mmCIF file of C-alpha atoms in Angstrom:
data_model
loop_
_atom_site.group_PDB
_atom_site.id
_atom_site.type_symbol
_atom_site.label_atom_id
_atom_site.label_comp_id
_atom_site.label_asym_id
_atom_site.label_seq_id
_atom_site.Cartn_x
_atom_site.Cartn_y
_atom_site.Cartn_z
ATOM 1 C CA MET A 30 98.123 140.822 132.834
ATOM 2 C CA SER A 31 96.881 139.757 136.937
ATOM 3 C CA GLU A 32 98.849 136.916 138.138
ATOM 4 C CA ILE A 33 96.470 134.146 138.045
ATOM 5 C CA LYS A 34 96.231 134.580 134.254
ATOM 6 C CA VAL A 35 100.557 134.550 133.730
ATOM 7 C CA THR A 36 99.935 132.059 136.512
ATOM 8 C CA GLU A 37 97.476 130.232 134.143
ATOM 9 C CA VAL A 38 99.459 130.158 131.203
ATOM 10 C CA LYS A 39 102.415 128.840 132.755
ATOM 11 C CA ALA A 40 100.511 126.269 133.604
ATOM 12 C CA LYS A 41 99.748 125.664 130.343
ATOM 13 C CA ARG A 42 102.810 126.061 128.919
ATOM 14 C CA LYS A 43 104.008 123.749 131.399
ATOM 15 C CA LEU A 44 101.675 120.946 130.438
ATOM 16 C CA PHE A 45 101.987 120.707 127.115
ATOM 17 C CA GLU A 46 106.058 120.946 127.353
ATOM 18 C CA ALA A 47 105.661 117.738 128.235
ATOM 19 C CA LEU A 48 102.746 116.297 127.094
ATOM 20 C CA LYS A 49 105.534 117.269 123.031
ATOM 21 C CA LYS A 50 108.674 115.299 125.601
ATOM 22 C CA GLU A 51 105.907 112.740 126.386
ATOM 23 C CA ASN A 52 104.674 112.563 122.649
ATOM 24 C CA GLN A 53 108.862 112.613 121.613
ATOM 25 C CA LEU A 54 109.698 109.941 123.982
ATOM 26 C CA ALA A 55 106.754 107.542 122.533
ATOM 27 C CA ARG A 56 107.892 108.531 118.750
ATOM 28 C CA GLU A 57 110.959 107.244 119.177
ATOM 29 C CA GLY A 58 109.732 103.874 121.381
ATOM 30 C CA LYS A 59 107.716 103.491 118.219
ATOM 31 C CA ILE A 60 104.267 103.457 119.293
ATOM 32 C CA PHE A 61 103.939 106.274 116.988
ATOM 33 C CA GLU A 62 105.380 105.407 114.337
ATOM 34 C CA LYS A 63 103.448 104.377 110.282
ATOM 35 C CA ARG A 64 102.937 101.528 109.965
ATOM 36 C CA LYS A 65 104.110 100.896 106.193
ATOM 37 C CA LEU A 66 101.500 99.503 103.960
ATOM 38 C CA HIS A 67 102.861 96.284 101.529
ATOM 39 C CA SER A 68 100.309 95.250 97.951
ATOM 40 C CA THR A 69 97.672 93.138 98.299
ATOM 41 C CA GLY A 70 98.459 92.157 94.819
ATOM 42 C CA LEU A 71 95.380 92.739 93.154
ATOM 43 C CA LEU A 72 95.087 96.052 92.545
ATOM 44 C CA GLY A 73 91.244 97.066 93.042
ATOM 45 C CA LEU A 74 91.940 95.094 96.703
ATOM 46 C CA ASP A 75 94.782 97.913 97.114
ATOM 47 C CA LEU A 76 92.082 100.588 95.882
ATOM 48 C CA ALA A 77 89.500 99.563 98.350
ATOM 49 C CA THR A 78 91.691 99.683 101.543
ATOM 50 C CA GLY A 79 93.447 102.037 101.195
ATOM 51 C CA GLY A 80 96.580 100.727 100.448
ATOM 52 C CA GLY A 81 97.421 97.270 100.648
ATOM 53 C CA TYR A 82 98.062 95.304 104.617
ATOM 54 C CA ALA A 83 99.654 97.260 106.839
ATOM 55 C CA GLU A 84 102.986 95.556 108.175
ATOM 56 C CA GLY A 85 102.901 93.698 111.615
ATOM 57 C CA SER A 86 99.328 93.562 111.717
ATOM 58 C CA VAL A 87 96.593 90.497 111.689
ATOM 59 C CA VAL A 88 94.162 89.768 108.609
ATOM 60 C CA GLU A 89 91.425 87.579 108.956
ATOM 61 C CA VAL A 90 89.913 86.733 105.877
ATOM 62 C CA TYR A 91 86.707 85.111 105.512
ATOM 63 C CA GLY A 92 83.719 83.739 103.678
ATOM 64 C CA GLU A 93 82.618 80.017 102.259
ATOM 65 C CA THR A 94 84.082 77.206 100.231
ATOM 66 C CA LYS A 95 85.275 77.953 97.215
ATOM 67 C CA THR A 96 85.254 81.958 96.834
ATOM 68 C CA GLY A 97 88.669 82.541 96.290
ATOM 69 C CA LYS A 98 90.035 82.661 99.687
ATOM 70 C CA THR A 99 93.470 80.822 99.007
ATOM 71 C CA HIS A 100 93.844 82.137 95.308
ATOM 72 C CA LEU A 101 93.608 85.910 97.752
ATOM 73 C CA ALA A 102 96.607 85.114 100.056
ATOM 74 C CA LEU A 103 98.359 83.448 96.918
ATOM 75 C CA ALA A 104 97.913 86.662 95.214
ATOM 76 C CA ALA A 105 99.072 88.352 98.210
ATOM 77 C CA VAL A 106 102.515 86.082 98.130
ATOM 78 C CA ALA A 107 103.708 86.040 95.064
ATOM 79 C CA ALA A 108 103.817 90.187 94.891
ATOM 80 C CA MET A 109 105.002 90.525 98.636
ATOM 81 C CA GLN A 110 108.198 87.801 96.760
ATOM 82 C CA LYS A 111 108.612 90.351 93.976
ATOM 83 C CA LYS A 112 109.683 92.763 96.205
ATOM 84 C CA GLY A 113 112.777 90.117 97.758
ATOM 85 C CA GLU A 114 110.578 89.029 100.917
ATOM 86 C CA PHE A 115 110.148 85.854 102.501
ATOM 87 C CA CYS A 116 106.135 84.013 103.788
ATOM 88 C CA VAL A 117 105.228 81.130 105.052
ATOM 89 C CA TYR A 118 102.581 79.282 103.927
ATOM 90 C CA ILE A 119 100.453 76.596 107.241
ATOM 91 C CA ASP A 120 98.849 75.422 105.036
ATOM 92 C CA ALA A 121 96.971 72.999 107.621
ATOM 93 C CA GLU A 122 94.007 71.624 104.235
ATOM 94 C CA ARG A 123 96.317 69.610 102.383
ATOM 95 C CA ARG A 124 95.446 70.958 99.044
ATOM 96 C CA LEU A 125 98.023 73.603 98.639
ATOM 97 C CA SER A 126 99.525 71.756 94.797
ATOM 98 C CA GLU A 127 102.120 73.706 92.651
ATOM 99 C CA ALA A 128 100.125 73.816 90.106
ATOM 100 C CA ARG A 129 97.502 76.609 91.132
ATOM 101 C CA MET A 130 100.742 78.250 93.360
ATOM 102 C CA MET A 131 102.605 78.779 89.576
ATOM 103 C CA GLN A 132 99.804 80.394 87.658
ATOM 104 C CA LEU A 133 99.148 82.943 90.500
ATOM 105 C CA GLY A 134 102.813 83.596 90.282
ATOM 106 C CA VAL A 135 104.525 82.417 93.299
ATOM 107 C CA GLU A 136 107.919 81.277 93.001
ATOM 108 C CA VAL A 137 107.148 77.426 94.419
ATOM 109 C CA ASP A 138 110.764 77.305 96.205
ATOM 110 C CA ASP A 139 111.583 80.047 98.138
ATOM 111 C CA LEU A 140 107.821 79.646 99.534
ATOM 112 C CA ILE A 141 107.731 77.081 102.972
ATOM 113 C CA VAL A 142 105.365 75.517 103.388
ATOM 114 C CA ILE A 143 104.208 73.401 106.684
ATOM 115 C CA ASN A 144 101.076 71.433 107.278
ATOM 116 C CA PRO A 145 100.396 71.355 110.767
ATOM 117 C CA GLU A 146 98.282 69.305 112.250
ATOM 118 C CA THR A 147 97.360 70.627 115.389
ATOM 119 C CA GLU A 148 96.324 74.260 116.474
ATOM 120 C CA GLU A 149 99.483 74.085 119.027
ATOM 121 C CA ILE A 150 101.681 73.272 116.649
ATOM 122 C CA ALA A 151 100.799 75.881 114.120
ATOM 123 C CA PHE A 152 101.510 78.656 116.617
ATOM 124 C CA ASP A 153 104.650 77.242 117.886
ATOM 125 C CA ALA A 154 105.589 77.111 114.575
ATOM 126 C CA MET A 155 104.629 81.131 113.517
ATOM 127 C CA GLU A 156 105.771 82.271 117.468
ATOM 128 C CA ARG A 157 109.898 80.893 115.958
ATOM 129 C CA TYR A 158 109.642 82.699 111.906
ATOM 130 C CA LEU A 159 107.606 85.880 114.800
ATOM 131 C CA GLN A 160 111.267 86.021 116.140
ATOM 132 C CA SER A 161 113.502 85.384 113.056
ATOM 133 C CA ALA A 162 112.285 88.270 112.332
ATOM 134 C CA ALA A 163 112.946 87.813 108.351
ATOM 135 C CA ILE A 164 109.220 85.648 107.890
ATOM 136 C CA ARG A 165 107.006 89.877 105.949
ATOM 137 C CA LEU A 166 103.464 87.192 105.779
ATOM 138 C CA ILE A 167 102.095 84.601 107.156
ATOM 139 C CA VAL A 168 99.060 82.927 106.106
ATOM 140 C CA VAL A 169 96.412 80.393 108.156
ATOM 141 C CA ASP A 170 94.791 78.478 105.536
ATOM 142 C CA SER A 171 92.906 77.879 107.250
ATOM 143 C CA LEU A 172 91.458 77.738 111.311
ATOM 144 C CA ALA A 173 88.613 75.719 110.358
ATOM 145 C CA VAL A 174 90.342 72.742 109.853
ATOM 146 C CA MET A 175 93.169 73.220 112.449
ATOM 147 C CA LEU A 176 92.291 71.030 116.220
ATOM 148 C CA PRO A 177 93.770 71.366 119.551
ATOM 149 C CA GLU A 178 95.761 68.768 120.877
ATOM 150 C CA ASN A 179 93.231 67.360 122.879
ATOM 151 C CA SER A 180 90.049 67.540 120.937
ATOM 152 C CA LEU A 181 89.479 63.765 121.844
ATOM 153 C CA ASN A 182 88.501 64.656 124.509
ATOM 154 C CA TYR A 183 85.992 67.103 123.500
ATOM 155 C CA SER A 184 85.027 64.290 120.957
ATOM 156 C CA LEU A 185 83.950 62.593 123.919
ATOM 157 C CA GLY A 186 81.250 64.221 125.221
ATOM 158 C CA LYS A 187 83.940 65.850 127.283
ATOM 159 C CA GLY A 188 82.849 69.638 127.346
ATOM 160 C CA SER A 189 82.567 72.120 123.893
ATOM 161 C CA ILE A 190 85.416 71.721 121.471
ATOM 162 C CA ASP A 191 84.641 75.358 119.918
ATOM 163 C CA GLU A 192 85.404 76.566 123.226
ATOM 164 C CA GLU A 193 88.688 74.570 123.569
ATOM 165 C CA ARG A 194 89.538 75.848 120.153
ATOM 166 C CA GLU A 195 88.279 79.440 121.287
ATOM 167 C CA ARG A 196 90.057 79.407 123.940
ATOM 168 C CA VAL A 197 93.376 78.565 122.701
ATOM 169 C CA ILE A 198 93.323 81.217 119.414
ATOM 170 C CA SER A 199 92.282 83.359 122.319
ATOM 171 C CA GLU A 200 96.329 82.773 124.275
ATOM 172 C CA ALA A 201 98.354 82.289 121.024
ATOM 173 C CA LEU A 202 97.360 85.954 119.990
ATOM 174 C CA SER A 203 97.654 87.562 123.049
ATOM 175 C CA ARG A 204 100.962 85.801 122.698
ATOM 176 C CA LEU A 205 102.329 86.109 119.224
ATOM 177 C CA ASN A 206 100.679 89.789 119.022
ATOM 178 C CA PRO A 207 103.557 91.486 120.784
ATOM 179 C CA LEU A 208 105.756 89.457 117.872
ATOM 180 C CA ILE A 209 103.975 90.060 115.680
ATOM 181 C CA VAL A 210 103.637 94.211 115.619
ATOM 182 C CA GLU A 211 108.080 94.164 116.638
ATOM 183 C CA SER A 212 108.962 92.145 113.716
ATOM 184 C CA GLY A 213 106.671 94.435 111.418
ATOM 185 C CA THR A 214 105.252 90.051 110.414
ATOM 186 C CA ILE A 215 101.747 90.580 108.539
ATOM 187 C CA VAL A 216 99.826 87.603 109.859
ATOM 188 C CA MET A 217 96.905 86.782 107.508
ATOM 189 C CA PHE A 218 94.557 84.553 108.896
ATOM 190 C CA ILE A 219 91.795 81.722 106.113
ATOM 191 C CA THR A 220 88.742 80.730 107.902
ATOM 192 C CA HIS A 221 85.035 79.573 107.444
ATOM 193 C CA VAL A 222 82.425 81.509 108.244
ATOM 194 C CA ARG A 223 78.498 78.737 108.645
ATOM 195 C CA ASN A 224 74.948 79.265 110.101
ATOM 196 C CA ASN A 225 74.902 79.383 114.024
ATOM 197 C CA ASN A 226 71.072 77.507 114.825
ATOM 198 C CA GLY A 227 71.356 79.564 117.881
ATOM 199 C CA LEU A 228 71.248 82.674 116.486
ATOM 200 C CA LYS A 229 68.470 83.997 113.613
ATOM 201 C CA GLN A 230 68.570 82.870 110.183
ATOM 202 C CA GLY A 231 71.605 84.075 108.032
ATOM 203 C CA THR A 232 73.584 84.737 111.118
ATOM 204 C CA THR A 233 77.389 83.081 110.247
ATOM 205 C CA PHE A 234 80.276 83.029 112.634
ATOM 206 C CA THR A 235 83.851 82.038 112.021
ATOM 207 C CA VAL A 236 85.830 78.908 113.863
ATOM 208 C CA GLY A 237 87.903 82.184 116.741
ATOM 209 C CA ASP A 238 84.842 84.438 115.991
ATOM 210 C CA ASP A 239 85.325 86.446 119.039
ATOM 211 C CA ALA A 240 89.294 86.830 119.292
ATOM 212 C CA LEU A 241 90.406 87.615 115.366
ATOM 213 C CA ARG A 242 87.159 89.920 115.766
ATOM 214 C CA TYR A 243 89.847 92.048 118.614
ATOM 215 C CA TYR A 244 93.410 91.458 117.086
ATOM 216 C CA ALA A 245 92.309 91.819 113.790
ATOM 217 C CA SER A 246 93.619 95.159 111.492
ATOM 218 C CA MET A 247 91.542 94.171 109.020
ATOM 219 C CA GLN A 248 88.483 91.515 108.364
ATOM 220 C CA LEU A 249 87.847 91.534 104.073
ATOM 221 C CA GLU A 250 84.543 88.921 103.340
ATOM 222 C CA LEU A 251 84.531 87.059 100.671
ATOM 223 C CA ILE A 252 80.875 86.585 99.223
ATOM 224 C CA ALA A 253 80.356 84.271 95.948
ATOM 225 C CA ASP A 254 78.874 86.546 92.862
ATOM 226 C CA ASN A 255 77.679 85.691 89.372
ATOM 227 C CA LEU A 256 79.532 83.701 86.969
ATOM 228 C CA ILE A 257 81.813 84.937 83.953
ATOM 229 C CA ILE A 258 80.625 84.432 80.908
ATOM 230 C CA SER A 259 81.446 85.413 77.160
ATOM 231 C CA SER A 260 79.508 86.784 74.765
ATOM 232 C CA LYS A 261 78.946 82.692 73.374
ATOM 233 C CA GLY A 262 77.242 82.269 76.863
ATOM 234 C CA GLU A 263 80.307 79.182 76.879
ATOM 235 C CA THR A 264 81.674 79.493 81.194
ATOM 236 C CA LEU A 265 85.191 81.586 81.949
ATOM 237 C CA GLY A 266 86.002 81.747 85.299
ATOM 238 C CA HIS A 267 83.520 83.090 88.032
ATOM 239 C CA LYS A 268 83.696 86.353 90.293
ATOM 240 C CA THR A 269 83.734 87.051 93.506
ATOM 241 C CA ASN A 270 83.043 90.187 95.847
ATOM 242 C CA ILE A 271 85.553 91.393 98.399
ATOM 243 C CA PHE A 272 83.852 92.949 101.388
ATOM 244 C CA VAL A 273 86.658 95.780 103.712
ATOM 245 C CA ARG A 274 84.430 95.217 107.088
ATOM 246 C CA LYS A 275 86.649 96.321 109.052
ATOM 247 C CA ASN A 276 90.041 98.267 108.539
ATOM 248 C CA SER A 277 91.964 99.987 111.085
ATOM 249 C CA THR A 278 94.598 100.819 108.991
ATOM 250 C CA GLY A 279 93.593 102.445 105.824
ATOM 251 C CA THR A 280 89.672 102.220 104.212
ATOM 252 C CA ASN A 281 86.451 100.618 105.693
ATOM 253 C CA ASP A 282 83.624 99.550 103.929
ATOM 254 C CA GLY A 283 85.686 99.537 100.222
ATOM 255 C CA GLN A 284 84.377 96.915 97.881
ATOM 256 C CA ALA A 285 86.423 95.097 95.080
ATOM 257 C CA THR A 286 86.191 92.185 93.199
ATOM 258 C CA LEU A 287 88.133 88.917 92.864
ATOM 259 C CA LYS A 288 87.771 87.085 88.996
ATOM 260 C CA ILE A 289 88.869 83.388 88.972
ATOM 261 C CA TYR A 290 89.220 81.735 85.209
ATOM 262 C CA PRO A 291 90.794 78.107 85.349
ATOM 263 C CA ALA A 292 94.227 79.800 84.664
ATOM 264 C CA GLY A 293 94.404 81.557 87.524
ATOM 265 C CA LEU A 294 94.056 85.999 87.991
ATOM 266 C CA SER A 295 94.252 88.055 85.166
ATOM 267 C CA HIS A 296 95.655 91.258 86.039
ATOM 268 C CA ASP A 297 95.855 92.506 82.550
ATOM 269 C CA ARG A 298 91.904 92.286 82.605
ATOM 270 C CA GLU A 299 91.873 93.640 85.881
ATOM 271 C CA LEU A 300 93.887 96.511 84.967
ATOM 272 C CA MET A 301 92.347 97.328 82.227
ATOM 273 C CA GLU A 302 88.434 97.406 83.334
ATOM 274 C CA LEU A 303 90.037 99.912 86.433
ATOM 275 C CA GLY A 304 91.207 102.273 83.737
ATOM 276 C CA VAL A 305 87.904 102.500 82.457
ATOM 277 C CA LYS A 306 86.879 102.872 85.289
ATOM 278 C CA HIS A 307 88.864 105.240 86.573
ATOM 279 C CA ARG A 308 88.498 107.022 83.452
ATOM 280 C CA VAL A 309 92.696 105.904 82.492
ATOM 281 C CA ILE A 310 92.008 104.607 80.148
ATOM 282 C CA THR A 311 88.973 106.193 77.481
ATOM 283 C CA ARG A 312 87.195 105.498 74.086
ATOM 284 C CA ASN A 313 87.380 107.529 71.717
ATOM 285 C CA GLY A 314 85.419 105.120 68.882
ATOM 286 C CA ASP A 315 85.739 102.067 68.628
ATOM 287 C CA TRP A 316 88.985 101.973 70.481
ATOM 288 C CA PHE A 317 90.065 102.953 73.725
ATOM 289 C CA MET A 318 93.101 104.583 74.071
ATOM 290 C CA PHE A 319 95.096 105.183 76.902
ATOM 291 C CA GLY A 320 96.781 109.329 76.136
ATOM 292 C CA GLU A 321 97.729 108.725 72.072
ATOM 293 C CA VAL A 322 98.310 105.055 72.518
ATOM 294 C CA CYS A 323 95.348 102.153 71.049
ATOM 295 C CA LEU A 324 95.037 99.797 72.866
ATOM 296 C CA GLY A 325 92.085 97.630 71.191
ATOM 297 C CA ALA A 326 88.227 97.956 70.249
ATOM 298 C CA THR A 327 87.203 95.795 73.455
ATOM 299 C CA MET A 328 87.756 94.829 76.326
ATOM 300 C CA VAL A 329 89.569 91.624 75.355
ATOM 301 C CA GLU A 330 91.866 93.494 72.659
ATOM 302 C CA VAL A 331 93.032 95.629 75.682
ATOM 303 C CA ALA A 332 93.627 92.642 77.482
ATOM 304 C CA GLU A 333 95.750 90.896 75.722
ATOM 305 C CA TYR A 334 97.591 94.223 74.291
ATOM 306 C CA LEU A 335 99.127 94.892 77.883
ATOM 307 C CA ASN A 336 99.641 90.899 79.381
ATOM 308 C CA ASN A 337 102.315 89.740 80.333
ATOM 309 C CA THR A 338 105.443 91.423 78.257
ATOM 310 C CA GLU A 339 108.585 92.595 78.224
ATOM 311 C CA ASP A 340 106.938 95.176 76.165
ATOM 312 C CA LYS A 341 103.980 96.672 77.676
ATOM 313 C CA LYS A 342 105.607 96.425 80.800
ATOM 314 C CA HIS A 343 106.276 100.673 80.893
ATOM 315 C CA TYR A 344 102.433 100.325 79.722
ATOM 316 C CA ARG A 345 101.681 98.414 82.493
ATOM 317 C CA GLU A 346 103.457 100.789 85.290
ATOM 318 C CA LYS A 347 102.373 103.801 83.922
ATOM 319 C CA ILE A 348 98.326 103.339 83.588
ATOM 320 C CA GLU A 349 98.477 101.406 87.104
ATOM 321 C CA GLY A 350 100.602 104.477 88.175
ATOM 322 C CA GLU A 351 97.501 106.299 87.068
ATOM 323 C CA ILE A 352 95.191 104.791 88.354
ATOM 324 C CA ARG A 353 96.883 105.197 92.306
ATOM 325 C CA ARG A 354 97.468 108.127 91.796
ATOM 326 C CA ASN A 355 93.745 109.470 90.893
ATOM 327 C CA GLU A 356 93.502 108.115 94.593
ATOM 328 C CA ARG A 357 96.103 109.339 95.489
ATOM 329 C CA LEU A 358 97.288 106.136 96.851
ATOM 330 C CA THR A 359 101.005 104.837 97.197
ATOM 331 C CA LEU A 360 101.998 102.205 98.707
ATOM 332 C CA LYS A 361 104.274 104.674 101.059
ATOM 333 C CA PRO A 362 103.531 104.562 105.357
ATOM 334 C CA ALA A 363 99.596 105.118 105.741
#
């Protein structure tokens, strides 16, 4: 081997060793540490996102009114609480009711709820909770109704209030994002879409659009679908489609369905429908089967069979486990 080639090999080896050392130091500094995923509280959305919400991330949930954004957020709260995690709900809209929370499985007494009057108050409260590192999920519901402290000046024609709101949100996220990552807290911002007359027809934007788009690891858009109608023509509820528009920590372009009933969300119906879709629950003649277990003749019967009772809990867990395994989906670090 020539002297030049020997020199090149040594140089490459030194470079490789230097890069390996740098990578090890970065890992010790948690720069490349994989973030743990937490269930969204909705099996279909877990599948659509590739595992759920990542610790230390910002999630934006947006859509028109009455599309189930608050239901989606409360499903996440309930799932977190079941694991013993603490959550904060910043209820800027002041529409949160105990009845709705209880329907969705939220432990009301264990949830911290605050009602800020301005954006600044909300972000200051968020900063304190992030610094505590004791909160796993913070929900802001919603950015659309919060105004900056000096909003009166803008209502008097002294500038654009949208620009001021964007500035406050951008500065707050810039300040809070390192805390979000360090604490491992998931921060979910709910906001609304609205038409912008200056753009082409059908174009929408959200409050804090530019800032949230930059900092959000995940963006979920909720779009209303059809009503849920029984075979007798009765309205049972309504359906919303959830589109994964951005996901830096899992699956992109996924889609899930949110079905909302007067009594809340039916996790057993969702489990049954996903079980059939993923062929974990099969059809044998007139019956739906899980292995050798007969679940019922109709989807309604199966959902009732899998209802939230302790004696059926092991069947629900087995069916969900099979679905997750088929999708190679776990809630361990991504």
